[in-house]
Amino acid sequence: QVQLVESGGGSVQSGGSLRLSCAASKYFYSRYSTYSMAWFRQAPGKQREGVAAIGSDGRTKYTDSVKGRFTISQDNAKNTLYLQMNSLKPEDTAMYYCAAGGDHFGCLLLLTVTCNYWGQGTQVTVSS
């Protein structure tokens, strides 16, 4: 069974930093030789949007609003996906979700319909 567990959310002031982590079950990596993983976020009253994605070959993609501020990375030895968030703004406030897909391109599209697995989310709140 594929499980994704996020952690690292919290409350920070504008300009601050947070690092989100997503621990994936070993089963995910044993089942899929190629895969993609991503971070999405959803603010109250808004649709869930893709933030950053990474493929099993290390290719990355970011939504325009976070380019230069957020960095997605993965540590395969620890089965963990990260999102380093710097220069946070109040508009970054949202529930952040980890997602994974069992093919190289799925989650790299940053579309909710192309990711197969989802975590429960971790809240990020940025105050001005």
CSV table of C-alpha atoms in Angstrom, one decimal:
chain,number,residue,atom,x,y,z
A,1,GLN,CA,0.0,0.0,0.0
A,2,VAL,CA,1.3,3.4,-0.9
A,3,GLN,CA,1.3,5.9,1.9
A,4,LEU,CA,2.5,9.5,1.9
A,5,VAL,CA,2.9,11.4,5.2
A,6,GLU,CA,3.6,15.1,5.3
A,7,SER,CA,5.3,17.1,8.1
A,8,GLY,CA,7.0,20.4,8.7
A,9,GLY,CA,4.1,22.8,8.4
A,10,GLY,CA,3.6,25.6,10.8
A,11,SER,CA,3.2,29.4,11.3
A,12,VAL,CA,5.9,31.9,10.2
A,13,GLN,CA,6.1,35.6,9.5
A,14,SER,CA,6.4,37.0,6.0
A,15,GLY,CA,10.0,36.5,4.7
A,16,GLY,CA,10.5,33.4,6.8
A,17,SER,CA,11.3,29.8,5.8
A,18,LEU,CA,9.9,26.4,6.3
A,19,ARG,CA,10.9,22.9,5.0
A,20,LEU,CA,8.1,20.4,4.3
A,21,SER,CA,8.8,16.7,4.3
A,22,CYS,CA,6.9,13.8,2.8
A,23,ALA,CA,7.7,10.3,3.8
A,24,ALA,CA,6.7,7.7,1.2
A,25,SER,CA,6.2,4.1,2.0
A,26,LYS,CA,8.9,1.7,0.7
A,27,TYR,CA,6.2,-0.1,-1.3
A,28,PHE,CA,5.9,2.9,-3.6
A,29,TYR,CA,9.6,2.8,-4.6
A,30,SER,CA,9.6,-1.0,-5.0
A,31,ARG,CA,6.5,-1.0,-7.1
A,32,TYR,CA,7.4,1.8,-9.6
A,33,SER,CA,10.8,2.0,-11.3
A,34,THR,CA,9.9,5.4,-12.7
A,35,TYR,CA,7.7,7.9,-10.9
A,36,SER,CA,7.0,11.5,-10.2
A,37,MET,CA,6.2,13.3,-7.0
A,38,ALA,CA,4.8,16.8,-6.3
A,39,TRP,CA,3.6,19.3,-3.8
A,40,PHE,CA,0.2,20.9,-4.2
A,41,ARG,CA,-1.6,23.5,-2.0
A,42,GLN,CA,-5.1,24.6,-1.3
A,43,ALA,CA,-6.1,27.8,0.3
A,44,PRO,CA,-9.7,28.2,1.8
A,45,GLY,CA,-12.2,28.8,-1.0
A,46,LYS,CA,-9.7,28.1,-3.8
A,47,GLN,CA,-8.9,25.1,-6.0
A,48,ARG,CA,-6.0,22.9,-5.3
A,49,GLU,CA,-3.0,24.0,-7.3
A,50,GLY,CA,0.3,22.4,-8.2
A,51,VAL,CA,3.4,24.1,-6.6
A,52,ALA,CA,6.4,22.0,-7.5
A,53,ALA,CA,7.1,18.5,-9.0
A,54,ILE,CA,10.1,16.2,-9.5
A,55,GLY,CA,10.6,13.1,-11.6
A,56,SER,CA,12.6,10.0,-10.8
A,57,ASP,CA,15.3,11.4,-13.1
A,58,GLY,CA,15.5,14.6,-11.0
A,59,ARG,CA,13.7,16.8,-13.5
A,60,THR,CA,11.8,19.6,-11.7
A,61,LYS,CA,8.9,21.9,-12.5
A,62,TYR,CA,7.6,24.9,-10.5
A,63,THR,CA,4.6,27.1,-10.8
A,64,ASP,CA,5.5,30.7,-11.6
A,65,SER,CA,4.5,32.2,-8.3
A,66,VAL,CA,7.2,30.1,-6.4
A,67,LYS,CA,10.1,30.1,-8.8
A,68,GLY,CA,13.2,31.3,-7.1
A,69,ARG,CA,11.7,30.9,-3.6
A,70,PHE,CA,10.8,27.2,-3.3
A,71,THR,CA,13.0,24.2,-4.0
A,72,ILE,CA,11.8,20.6,-4.4
A,73,SER,CA,14.2,17.7,-3.7
A,74,GLN,CA,14.2,14.1,-2.8
A,75,ASP,CA,16.3,11.8,-0.7
A,76,ASN,CA,15.8,8.3,-2.1
A,77,ALA,CA,17.8,6.7,0.7
A,78,LYS,CA,15.3,8.1,3.2
A,79,ASN,CA,12.2,7.7,0.9
A,80,THR,CA,11.5,11.3,1.5
A,81,LEU,CA,10.4,14.3,-0.6
A,82,TYR,CA,11.1,17.8,0.5
A,83,LEU,CA,9.9,21.3,-0.2
A,84,GLN,CA,12.2,24.1,1.0
A,85,MET,CA,10.2,27.3,1.1
A,86,ASN,CA,12.1,30.6,1.5
A,87,SER,CA,10.9,34.2,1.4
A,88,LEU,CA,7.4,33.1,2.3
A,89,LYS,CA,4.5,35.5,1.6
A,90,PRO,CA,1.0,35.6,3.2
A,91,GLU,CA,-0.4,34.4,-0.2
A,92,ASP,CA,1.5,31.1,0.4
A,93,THR,CA,-0.8,30.3,3.3
A,94,ALA,CA,-2.5,27.0,2.5
A,95,MET,CA,-2.8,23.3,3.2
A,96,TYR,CA,0.1,21.7,1.5
A,97,TYR,CA,-0.3,18.2,0.1
A,98,CYS,CA,2.3,15.6,-1.1
A,99,ALA,CA,1.3,13.6,-4.2
A,100,ALA,CA,2.9,10.8,-6.2
A,101,GLY,CA,2.3,9.2,-9.5
A,102,GLY,CA,3.4,5.8,-10.8
A,103,ASP,CA,4.9,7.1,-14.0
A,104,HIS,CA,7.6,9.6,-14.9
A,105,PHE,CA,5.4,12.4,-16.3
A,106,GLY,CA,2.1,12.2,-14.3
A,107,CYS,CA,2.8,14.6,-11.4
A,108,LEU,CA,5.2,16.7,-13.4
A,109,LEU,CA,2.2,18.1,-15.1
A,110,LEU,CA,1.2,19.7,-11.8
A,111,LEU,CA,-2.4,18.6,-12.4
A,112,THR,CA,-4.4,16.9,-9.6
A,113,VAL,CA,-5.9,14.4,-12.0
A,114,THR,CA,-2.5,13.0,-13.1
A,115,CYS,CA,-1.3,12.1,-9.6
A,116,ASN,CA,-2.4,8.8,-8.2
A,117,TYR,CA,-1.6,9.0,-4.5
A,118,TRP,CA,-2.1,11.8,-1.9
A,119,GLY,CA,-1.1,12.6,1.6
A,120,GLN,CA,-3.3,14.1,4.3
A,121,GLY,CA,-1.7,17.5,4.2
A,122,THR,CA,0.2,19.9,6.4
A,123,GLN,CA,-0.9,23.5,7.2
A,124,VAL,CA,1.4,26.4,6.3
A,125,THR,CA,0.4,29.9,7.7
A,126,VAL,CA,2.3,33.0,6.8
A,127,SER,CA,1.5,36.2,8.6
A,128,SER,CA,2.3,39.7,7.5
